[in-house]
Amino acid sequence: MRKLLRKVVFLCIVLLALPSVTMAQGYPVMDVTNWLAAIDQLYSSYDMVMNTIKQVEQAYQQYQFYLEQAKSWNLDNIQWDGDLDFRDEIKDVTRTVNKQITNIRKIEEIFTTKQYSVGGMTFTVADLVGAGDDDKDLEKVLKGIGKEFKNNWDYAADALVNGLTEEQSMAIWQKYGISPKNYTYMQQKKIMLKDVTSKIMAAATEEAVALQTEADMALANAVLEEATTGEEHTEKELLQQIAVLIRELIGGTSSLKGSLNQAAAQTAYQLAVQDEKEDQDMQSKAQLKMETVTREQQDSMF
């Protein structure tokens, strides 16, 4: 959140320093409000997922505590119907809970420590949402991707622009406020990050679904409930809580994927607009220099 505040302050300073630009003046329009809203939603989604992961881990640790207590019970005094030895059942559930704690930590690692590489950049999900390295947030990753693939994209963009009619080219200008070439860059950056995001979220969701399956199995077994009077007990309520939390984790992971894609789309658009303005500024300077040289040459003739 601190990084978001820094971005807001920085952008406010930049926008105050810049002259008001509109398409009527030939400049693209900055869409800062939507961009900041998308980034804020991304941060919130990430925080929600991380908080849920911590809650699931804490719930399992609490359940693990009850299992350790169960090992000290005088099992000889419990009436047990069936051929299974309840002591073996406790061992089985203890192993399951230990595995669950390990798995939930693996999910956290997918977001915080697992490295992903694309376009010459190596980063984690935490980096993208501003919770990791300062030099690897969403904007910097997209810039890095753009630089790495610029030559190939130049070729693709030229092919696209040359194939557009004047009406199609104008439609892109009017809708996005940028040239068809920069529009192509914007779309490619979005596609690249979306592909990486999908792989990351697929891995995290797969782990979460596996947790959900085992949590439901533990709830169905209800070992501790069977060992007592069949009434509702704290241990079973914990299992139910864990099942609900893991379902929230699966939903939160999906939400994070959507938020990341939306923020990437807005960030790619902002970068394309910046590129557009820089290109126009360079062209204006080059034109002014040519006019100055021409004027000096003409003056020298007299």
mmCIF file of C-alpha atoms in Angstrom:
data_model
loop_
_atom_site.group_PDB
_atom_site.id
_atom_site.type_symbol
_atom_site.label_atom_id
_atom_site.label_comp_id
_atom_site.label_asym_id
_atom_site.label_seq_id
_atom_site.Cartn_x
_atom_site.Cartn_y
_atom_site.Cartn_z
ATOM 1 C CA MET A 1 0.000 0.000 0.000
ATOM 2 C CA ARG A 2 2.945 2.334 0.673
ATOM 3 C CA LYS A 3 4.115 1.824 -2.900
ATOM 4 C CA LEU A 4 0.639 2.728 -4.161
ATOM 5 C CA LEU A 5 0.696 5.958 -2.133
ATOM 6 C CA ARG A 6 4.117 6.798 -3.532
ATOM 7 C CA LYS A 7 2.778 6.223 -7.055
ATOM 8 C CA VAL A 8 -0.196 8.503 -6.380
ATOM 9 C CA VAL A 9 2.004 11.323 -5.037
ATOM 10 C CA PHE A 10 4.475 10.964 -7.904
ATOM 11 C CA LEU A 11 1.733 10.964 -10.544
ATOM 12 C CA CYS A 12 0.078 14.011 -9.006
ATOM 13 C CA ILE A 13 3.382 15.899 -9.194
ATOM 14 C CA VAL A 14 3.947 14.806 -12.803
ATOM 15 C CA LEU A 15 0.415 15.683 -13.877
ATOM 16 C CA LEU A 16 0.638 19.127 -12.269
ATOM 17 C CA ALA A 17 3.908 19.745 -14.077
ATOM 18 C CA LEU A 18 2.568 18.654 -17.460
ATOM 19 C CA PRO A 19 0.426 20.882 -19.656
ATOM 20 C CA SER A 20 -3.143 19.757 -20.148
ATOM 21 C CA VAL A 21 -3.150 17.342 -23.091
ATOM 22 C CA THR A 22 -6.094 16.218 -25.174
ATOM 23 C CA MET A 23 -6.574 14.416 -28.456
ATOM 24 C CA ALA A 24 -7.607 17.728 -30.001
ATOM 25 C CA GLN A 25 -4.022 18.880 -29.504
ATOM 26 C CA GLY A 26 -2.704 15.686 -31.054
ATOM 27 C CA TYR A 27 -1.660 14.106 -27.761
ATOM 28 C CA PRO A 28 -3.034 10.939 -26.157
ATOM 29 C CA VAL A 29 -5.168 11.221 -23.041
ATOM 30 C CA MET A 30 -3.843 9.914 -19.702
ATOM 31 C CA ASP A 31 -6.242 7.535 -17.955
ATOM 32 C CA VAL A 32 -4.648 7.719 -14.506
ATOM 33 C CA THR A 33 -7.818 7.255 -12.450
ATOM 34 C CA ASN A 34 -8.720 3.868 -13.900
ATOM 35 C CA TRP A 35 -5.104 2.753 -13.696
ATOM 36 C CA LEU A 36 -4.788 3.586 -9.999
ATOM 37 C CA ALA A 37 -8.130 1.906 -9.298
ATOM 38 C CA ALA A 38 -6.933 -1.270 -11.034
ATOM 39 C CA ILE A 39 -3.650 -1.257 -9.087
ATOM 40 C CA ASP A 40 -5.512 -0.707 -5.816
ATOM 41 C CA GLN A 41 -7.815 -3.645 -6.580
ATOM 42 C CA LEU A 42 -4.776 -5.803 -7.356
ATOM 43 C CA TYR A 43 -3.170 -4.973 -4.013
ATOM 44 C CA SER A 44 -6.428 -5.710 -2.179
ATOM 45 C CA SER A 45 -6.857 -9.062 -3.923
ATOM 46 C CA TYR A 46 -3.306 -10.085 -3.106
ATOM 47 C CA ASP A 47 -3.704 -9.107 0.553
ATOM 48 C CA MET A 48 -6.940 -11.112 0.733
ATOM 49 C CA VAL A 49 -5.233 -14.245 -0.600
ATOM 50 C CA MET A 50 -2.251 -13.877 1.729
ATOM 51 C CA ASN A 51 -4.516 -13.356 4.754
ATOM 52 C CA THR A 52 -6.558 -16.438 3.867
ATOM 53 C CA ILE A 53 -3.396 -18.530 3.548
ATOM 54 C CA LYS A 54 -2.339 -17.453 7.036
ATOM 55 C CA GLN A 55 -5.799 -18.224 8.435
ATOM 56 C CA VAL A 56 -5.790 -21.708 6.910
ATOM 57 C CA GLU A 57 -2.337 -22.432 8.317
ATOM 58 C CA GLN A 58 -3.335 -21.214 11.780
ATOM 59 C CA ALA A 59 -6.512 -23.335 11.695
ATOM 60 C CA TYR A 60 -4.524 -26.444 10.794
ATOM 61 C CA GLN A 61 -2.009 -25.707 13.539
ATOM 62 C CA GLN A 62 -4.851 -25.413 16.046
ATOM 63 C CA TYR A 63 -6.317 -28.692 14.828
ATOM 64 C CA GLN A 64 -2.870 -30.252 15.092
ATOM 65 C CA PHE A 65 -2.843 -29.191 18.762
ATOM 66 C CA TYR A 66 -6.098 -31.082 19.413
ATOM 67 C CA LEU A 67 -4.727 -34.163 17.688
ATOM 68 C CA GLU A 68 -1.668 -34.100 19.928
ATOM 69 C CA GLN A 69 -3.987 -33.903 22.918
ATOM 70 C CA ALA A 70 -5.977 -36.886 21.603
ATOM 71 C CA LYS A 71 -2.860 -39.042 21.699
ATOM 72 C CA SER A 72 -2.917 -38.797 25.485
ATOM 73 C CA TRP A 73 -6.472 -40.109 25.811
ATOM 74 C CA ASN A 74 -7.097 -43.409 27.594
ATOM 75 C CA LEU A 75 -8.387 -45.151 24.495
ATOM 76 C CA ASP A 76 -9.087 -48.395 26.346
ATOM 77 C CA ASN A 77 -12.080 -46.763 28.014
ATOM 78 C CA ILE A 78 -13.652 -45.687 24.682
ATOM 79 C CA GLN A 79 -16.283 -47.936 23.135
ATOM 80 C CA TRP A 80 -15.154 -48.320 19.537
ATOM 81 C CA ASP A 81 -17.422 -49.984 16.966
ATOM 82 C CA GLY A 82 -15.613 -51.535 14.063
ATOM 83 C CA ASP A 83 -12.430 -53.360 13.236
ATOM 84 C CA LEU A 84 -10.181 -50.295 12.933
ATOM 85 C CA ASP A 85 -7.836 -49.295 15.706
ATOM 86 C CA PHE A 86 -8.617 -45.713 16.643
ATOM 87 C CA ARG A 87 -4.970 -45.073 17.501
ATOM 88 C CA ASP A 88 -4.081 -45.771 13.884
ATOM 89 C CA GLU A 89 -6.833 -43.390 12.790
ATOM 90 C CA ILE A 90 -5.332 -40.605 14.881
ATOM 91 C CA LYS A 91 -1.921 -41.268 13.344
ATOM 92 C CA ASP A 92 -3.428 -41.096 9.848
ATOM 93 C CA VAL A 93 -5.196 -37.796 10.493
ATOM 94 C CA THR A 94 -2.059 -36.373 12.133
ATOM 95 C CA ARG A 95 -0.083 -37.189 8.992
ATOM 96 C CA THR A 96 -2.785 -35.568 6.876
ATOM 97 C CA VAL A 97 -2.751 -32.380 8.917
ATOM 98 C CA ASN A 98 1.051 -32.191 8.785
ATOM 99 C CA LYS A 99 0.839 -32.571 5.018
ATOM 100 C CA GLN A 100 -1.828 -29.853 4.842
ATOM 101 C CA ILE A 101 0.389 -27.400 6.706
ATOM 102 C CA THR A 102 3.210 -28.156 4.284
ATOM 103 C CA ASN A 103 0.900 -27.721 1.277
ATOM 104 C CA ILE A 104 -0.484 -24.385 2.418
ATOM 105 C CA ARG A 105 3.075 -23.111 2.780
ATOM 106 C CA LYS A 106 3.747 -24.288 -0.772
ATOM 107 C CA ILE A 107 0.848 -22.131 -1.979
ATOM 108 C CA GLU A 108 2.361 -19.131 -0.226
ATOM 109 C CA GLU A 109 5.714 -19.873 -1.875
ATOM 110 C CA ILE A 110 4.052 -19.861 -5.303
ATOM 111 C CA PHE A 111 3.156 -16.213 -4.728
ATOM 112 C CA THR A 112 6.112 -14.970 -2.700
ATOM 113 C CA THR A 113 9.272 -16.864 -3.661
ATOM 114 C CA LYS A 114 8.734 -18.891 -6.857
ATOM 115 C CA GLN A 115 10.527 -17.147 -9.717
ATOM 116 C CA TYR A 116 8.980 -16.638 -13.164
ATOM 117 C CA SER A 117 10.893 -15.429 -16.192
ATOM 118 C CA VAL A 118 9.624 -13.683 -19.307
ATOM 119 C CA GLY A 119 11.133 -11.119 -21.624
ATOM 120 C CA GLY A 120 14.470 -11.088 -19.831
ATOM 121 C CA MET A 121 12.799 -10.303 -16.469
ATOM 122 C CA THR A 122 12.655 -12.649 -13.465
ATOM 123 C CA PHE A 123 10.000 -11.913 -10.865
ATOM 124 C CA THR A 124 7.457 -13.288 -8.380
ATOM 125 C CA VAL A 125 3.756 -12.534 -8.003
ATOM 126 C CA ALA A 126 4.682 -10.533 -4.904
ATOM 127 C CA ASP A 127 6.953 -8.395 -7.098
ATOM 128 C CA LEU A 128 4.116 -7.640 -9.514
ATOM 129 C CA VAL A 129 1.796 -6.401 -6.774
ATOM 130 C CA GLY A 130 4.426 -4.235 -5.102
ATOM 131 C CA ALA A 131 5.033 -6.600 -2.176
ATOM 132 C CA GLY A 132 8.435 -7.787 -3.391
ATOM 133 C CA ASP A 133 11.511 -6.121 -4.875
ATOM 134 C CA ASP A 134 11.219 -2.390 -5.542
ATOM 135 C CA ASP A 135 12.606 -2.704 -9.059
ATOM 136 C CA LYS A 136 10.194 -5.438 -10.171
ATOM 137 C CA ASP A 137 6.683 -4.064 -9.877
ATOM 138 C CA LEU A 138 4.061 -4.459 -12.599
ATOM 139 C CA GLU A 139 5.058 -1.333 -14.483
ATOM 140 C CA LYS A 140 8.773 -2.168 -14.540
ATOM 141 C CA VAL A 141 8.139 -5.769 -15.601
ATOM 142 C CA LEU A 142 6.003 -4.590 -18.511
ATOM 143 C CA LYS A 143 8.654 -2.075 -19.523
ATOM 144 C CA GLY A 144 11.283 -4.818 -19.392
ATOM 145 C CA ILE A 145 9.167 -7.096 -21.537
ATOM 146 C CA GLY A 146 8.678 -4.285 -24.038
ATOM 147 C CA LYS A 147 12.402 -3.601 -24.348
ATOM 148 C CA GLU A 148 13.290 -7.281 -24.693
ATOM 149 C CA PHE A 149 10.829 -7.925 -27.509
ATOM 150 C CA LYS A 150 10.766 -4.525 -29.155
ATOM 151 C CA ASN A 151 12.486 -5.550 -32.391
ATOM 152 C CA ASN A 152 10.116 -8.446 -32.976
ATOM 153 C CA TRP A 153 7.160 -6.292 -32.053
ATOM 154 C CA ASP A 154 8.303 -3.552 -34.405
ATOM 155 C CA TYR A 155 8.108 -6.035 -37.262
ATOM 156 C CA ALA A 156 4.697 -7.308 -36.177
ATOM 157 C CA ALA A 157 3.394 -3.792 -35.603
ATOM 158 C CA ASP A 158 4.561 -2.595 -39.011
ATOM 159 C CA ALA A 159 2.855 -5.550 -40.663
ATOM 160 C CA LEU A 160 -0.367 -4.784 -38.825
ATOM 161 C CA VAL A 161 -0.298 -1.051 -39.495
ATOM 162 C CA ASN A 162 0.431 -1.560 -43.186
ATOM 163 C CA GLY A 163 -2.553 -3.892 -43.418
ATOM 164 C CA LEU A 164 -5.009 -1.450 -41.849
ATOM 165 C CA THR A 165 -7.309 0.771 -43.793
ATOM 166 C CA GLU A 166 -7.379 4.457 -42.970
ATOM 167 C CA GLU A 167 -10.756 3.992 -41.262
ATOM 168 C CA GLN A 168 -9.426 1.146 -39.097
ATOM 169 C CA SER A 169 -6.367 3.159 -38.138
ATOM 170 C CA MET A 170 -8.492 6.160 -37.167
ATOM 171 C CA ALA A 171 -10.810 3.909 -35.135
ATOM 172 C CA ILE A 172 -7.860 2.762 -32.998
ATOM 173 C CA TRP A 173 -6.720 6.343 -32.540
ATOM 174 C CA GLN A 174 -10.169 7.492 -31.477
ATOM 175 C CA LYS A 175 -10.866 4.606 -29.107
ATOM 176 C CA TYR A 176 -7.493 4.272 -27.374
ATOM 177 C CA GLY A 177 -5.842 7.627 -27.960
ATOM 178 C CA ILE A 178 -2.690 5.984 -29.299
ATOM 179 C CA SER A 179 -1.316 4.959 -32.670
ATOM 180 C CA PRO A 180 -2.045 1.495 -34.096
ATOM 181 C CA LYS A 181 1.633 0.602 -33.634
ATOM 182 C CA ASN A 182 1.650 1.408 -29.915
ATOM 183 C CA TYR A 183 -1.736 -0.255 -29.617
ATOM 184 C CA THR A 184 -0.067 -3.436 -30.896
ATOM 185 C CA TYR A 185 2.667 -3.126 -28.261
ATOM 186 C CA MET A 186 0.028 -2.652 -25.585
ATOM 187 C CA GLN A 187 -1.861 -5.783 -26.637
ATOM 188 C CA GLN A 188 1.304 -7.891 -26.821
ATOM 189 C CA LYS A 189 2.407 -6.836 -23.329
ATOM 190 C CA LYS A 190 -1.021 -7.708 -21.957
ATOM 191 C CA ILE A 191 -0.934 -11.123 -23.647
ATOM 192 C CA MET A 192 2.554 -11.894 -22.337
ATOM 193 C CA LEU A 193 1.711 -11.102 -18.721
ATOM 194 C CA LYS A 194 -1.684 -12.778 -18.960
ATOM 195 C CA ASP A 195 0.005 -15.988 -20.094
ATOM 196 C CA VAL A 196 2.427 -15.895 -17.155
ATOM 197 C CA THR A 197 -0.400 -15.021 -14.759
ATOM 198 C CA SER A 198 -2.507 -17.942 -15.956
ATOM 199 C CA LYS A 199 0.323 -20.393 -15.296
ATOM 200 C CA ILE A 200 0.992 -18.972 -11.836
ATOM 201 C CA MET A 201 -2.653 -19.003 -10.801
ATOM 202 C CA ALA A 202 -3.198 -22.465 -12.270
ATOM 203 C CA ALA A 203 -0.402 -23.823 -10.052
ATOM 204 C CA ALA A 204 -1.749 -22.092 -6.951
ATOM 205 C CA THR A 205 -5.324 -23.177 -7.658
ATOM 206 C CA GLU A 206 -4.227 -26.772 -8.207
ATOM 207 C CA GLU A 207 -2.558 -26.794 -4.791
ATOM 208 C CA ALA A 208 -5.617 -25.193 -3.189
ATOM 209 C CA VAL A 209 -8.012 -27.697 -4.774
ATOM 210 C CA ALA A 210 -5.836 -30.555 -3.504
ATOM 211 C CA LEU A 211 -6.068 -29.051 -0.035
ATOM 212 C CA GLN A 212 -9.831 -28.774 -0.364
ATOM 213 C CA THR A 213 -10.157 -32.445 -1.277
ATOM 214 C CA GLU A 214 -8.151 -33.581 1.717
ATOM 215 C CA ALA A 215 -9.954 -31.151 4.012
ATOM 216 C CA ASP A 216 -13.305 -32.613 2.916
ATOM 217 C CA MET A 217 -11.937 -36.124 3.499
ATOM 218 C CA ALA A 218 -10.853 -35.190 7.011
ATOM 219 C CA LEU A 219 -14.267 -33.686 7.673
ATOM 220 C CA ALA A 220 -16.000 -36.804 6.346
ATOM 221 C CA ASN A 221 -13.867 -39.096 8.503
ATOM 222 C CA ALA A 222 -14.660 -37.055 11.624
ATOM 223 C CA VAL A 223 -12.236 -39.174 13.599
ATOM 224 C CA LEU A 224 -12.411 -37.153 16.760
ATOM 225 C CA GLU A 225 -16.185 -37.009 16.638
ATOM 226 C CA GLU A 226 -16.451 -40.805 16.311
ATOM 227 C CA ALA A 227 -14.129 -41.216 19.280
ATOM 228 C CA THR A 228 -16.464 -39.356 21.602
ATOM 229 C CA THR A 229 -20.247 -39.119 21.834
ATOM 230 C CA GLY A 230 -21.106 -38.014 18.321
ATOM 231 C CA GLU A 231 -21.906 -34.467 19.422
ATOM 232 C CA GLU A 232 -20.535 -31.311 17.825
ATOM 233 C CA HIS A 233 -17.034 -30.597 19.068
ATOM 234 C CA THR A 234 -14.492 -27.877 18.549
ATOM 235 C CA GLU A 235 -12.329 -30.199 16.468
ATOM 236 C CA LYS A 236 -15.051 -30.802 13.907
ATOM 237 C CA GLU A 237 -15.916 -27.130 13.831
ATOM 238 C CA LEU A 238 -12.273 -26.436 13.035
ATOM 239 C CA LEU A 239 -12.424 -28.838 10.112
ATOM 240 C CA GLN A 240 -15.503 -27.059 8.835
ATOM 241 C CA GLN A 241 -13.768 -23.716 9.234
ATOM 242 C CA ILE A 242 -10.754 -25.003 7.313
ATOM 243 C CA ALA A 243 -12.968 -26.263 4.479
ATOM 244 C CA VAL A 244 -14.645 -22.853 4.204
ATOM 245 C CA LEU A 245 -11.326 -21.010 4.296
ATOM 246 C CA ILE A 246 -9.846 -23.162 1.544
ATOM 247 C CA ARG A 247 -12.882 -22.519 -0.641
ATOM 248 C CA GLU A 248 -12.273 -18.812 -0.028
ATOM 249 C CA LEU A 249 -8.629 -19.319 -0.991
ATOM 250 C CA ILE A 250 -9.613 -20.920 -4.299
ATOM 251 C CA GLY A 251 -12.001 -18.049 -5.012
ATOM 252 C CA GLY A 252 -9.429 -15.477 -3.932
ATOM 253 C CA THR A 253 -6.817 -16.983 -6.242
ATOM 254 C CA SER A 254 -9.220 -16.673 -9.160
ATOM 255 C CA SER A 255 -9.999 -13.088 -8.166
ATOM 256 C CA LEU A 256 -6.298 -12.264 -7.974
ATOM 257 C CA LYS A 257 -5.804 -13.583 -11.487
ATOM 258 C CA GLY A 258 -8.549 -11.306 -12.781
ATOM 259 C CA SER A 259 -7.199 -8.311 -10.861
ATOM 260 C CA LEU A 260 -3.689 -8.890 -12.163
ATOM 261 C CA ASN A 261 -4.894 -9.116 -15.754
ATOM 262 C CA GLN A 262 -6.945 -5.941 -15.366
ATOM 263 C CA ALA A 263 -4.072 -4.044 -13.756
ATOM 264 C CA ALA A 264 -1.715 -5.291 -16.471
ATOM 265 C CA ALA A 265 -4.106 -4.075 -19.167
ATOM 266 C CA GLN A 266 -4.347 -0.620 -17.579
ATOM 267 C CA THR A 267 -0.582 -0.444 -16.996
ATOM 268 C CA ALA A 268 0.179 -1.524 -20.560
ATOM 269 C CA TYR A 269 -2.185 1.182 -21.778
ATOM 270 C CA GLN A 270 -0.484 3.820 -19.637
ATOM 271 C CA LEU A 271 2.934 2.772 -20.943
ATOM 272 C CA ALA A 272 1.673 2.891 -24.529
ATOM 273 C CA VAL A 273 0.344 6.406 -23.949
ATOM 274 C CA GLN A 274 3.688 7.469 -22.480
ATOM 275 C CA ASP A 275 5.511 5.954 -25.463
ATOM 276 C CA GLU A 276 3.148 7.770 -27.803
ATOM 277 C CA LYS A 277 3.799 11.120 -26.177
ATOM 278 C CA GLU A 278 7.564 10.543 -26.142
ATOM 279 C CA ASP A 279 7.468 9.638 -29.847
ATOM 280 C CA GLN A 280 5.500 12.772 -30.640
ATOM 281 C CA ASP A 281 7.838 14.923 -28.556
ATOM 282 C CA MET A 282 10.852 13.466 -30.371
ATOM 283 C CA GLN A 283 9.221 14.064 -33.737
ATOM 284 C CA SER A 284 8.389 17.643 -32.761
ATOM 285 C CA LYS A 285 11.968 18.289 -31.659
ATOM 286 C CA ALA A 286 13.336 16.716 -34.846
ATOM 287 C CA GLN A 287 10.958 18.793 -36.957
ATOM 288 C CA LEU A 288 11.908 21.961 -35.093
ATOM 289 C CA LYS A 289 15.600 21.205 -35.569
ATOM 290 C CA MET A 290 15.091 20.625 -39.305
ATOM 291 C CA GLU A 291 13.181 23.886 -39.616
ATOM 292 C CA THR A 292 15.920 25.713 -37.712
ATOM 293 C CA VAL A 293 18.651 24.258 -39.939
ATOM 294 C CA THR A 294 16.667 25.094 -43.072
ATOM 295 C CA ARG A 295 16.071 28.641 -41.871
ATOM 296 C CA GLU A 296 19.771 29.102 -41.041
ATOM 297 C CA GLN A 297 20.735 27.791 -44.473
ATOM 298 C CA GLN A 298 18.323 30.205 -46.122
ATOM 299 C CA ASP A 299 19.621 33.100 -44.032
ATOM 300 C CA SER A 300 23.198 32.258 -44.989
ATOM 301 C CA MET A 301 22.314 32.683 -48.666
ATOM 302 C CA PHE A 302 21.696 36.388 -48.188
#
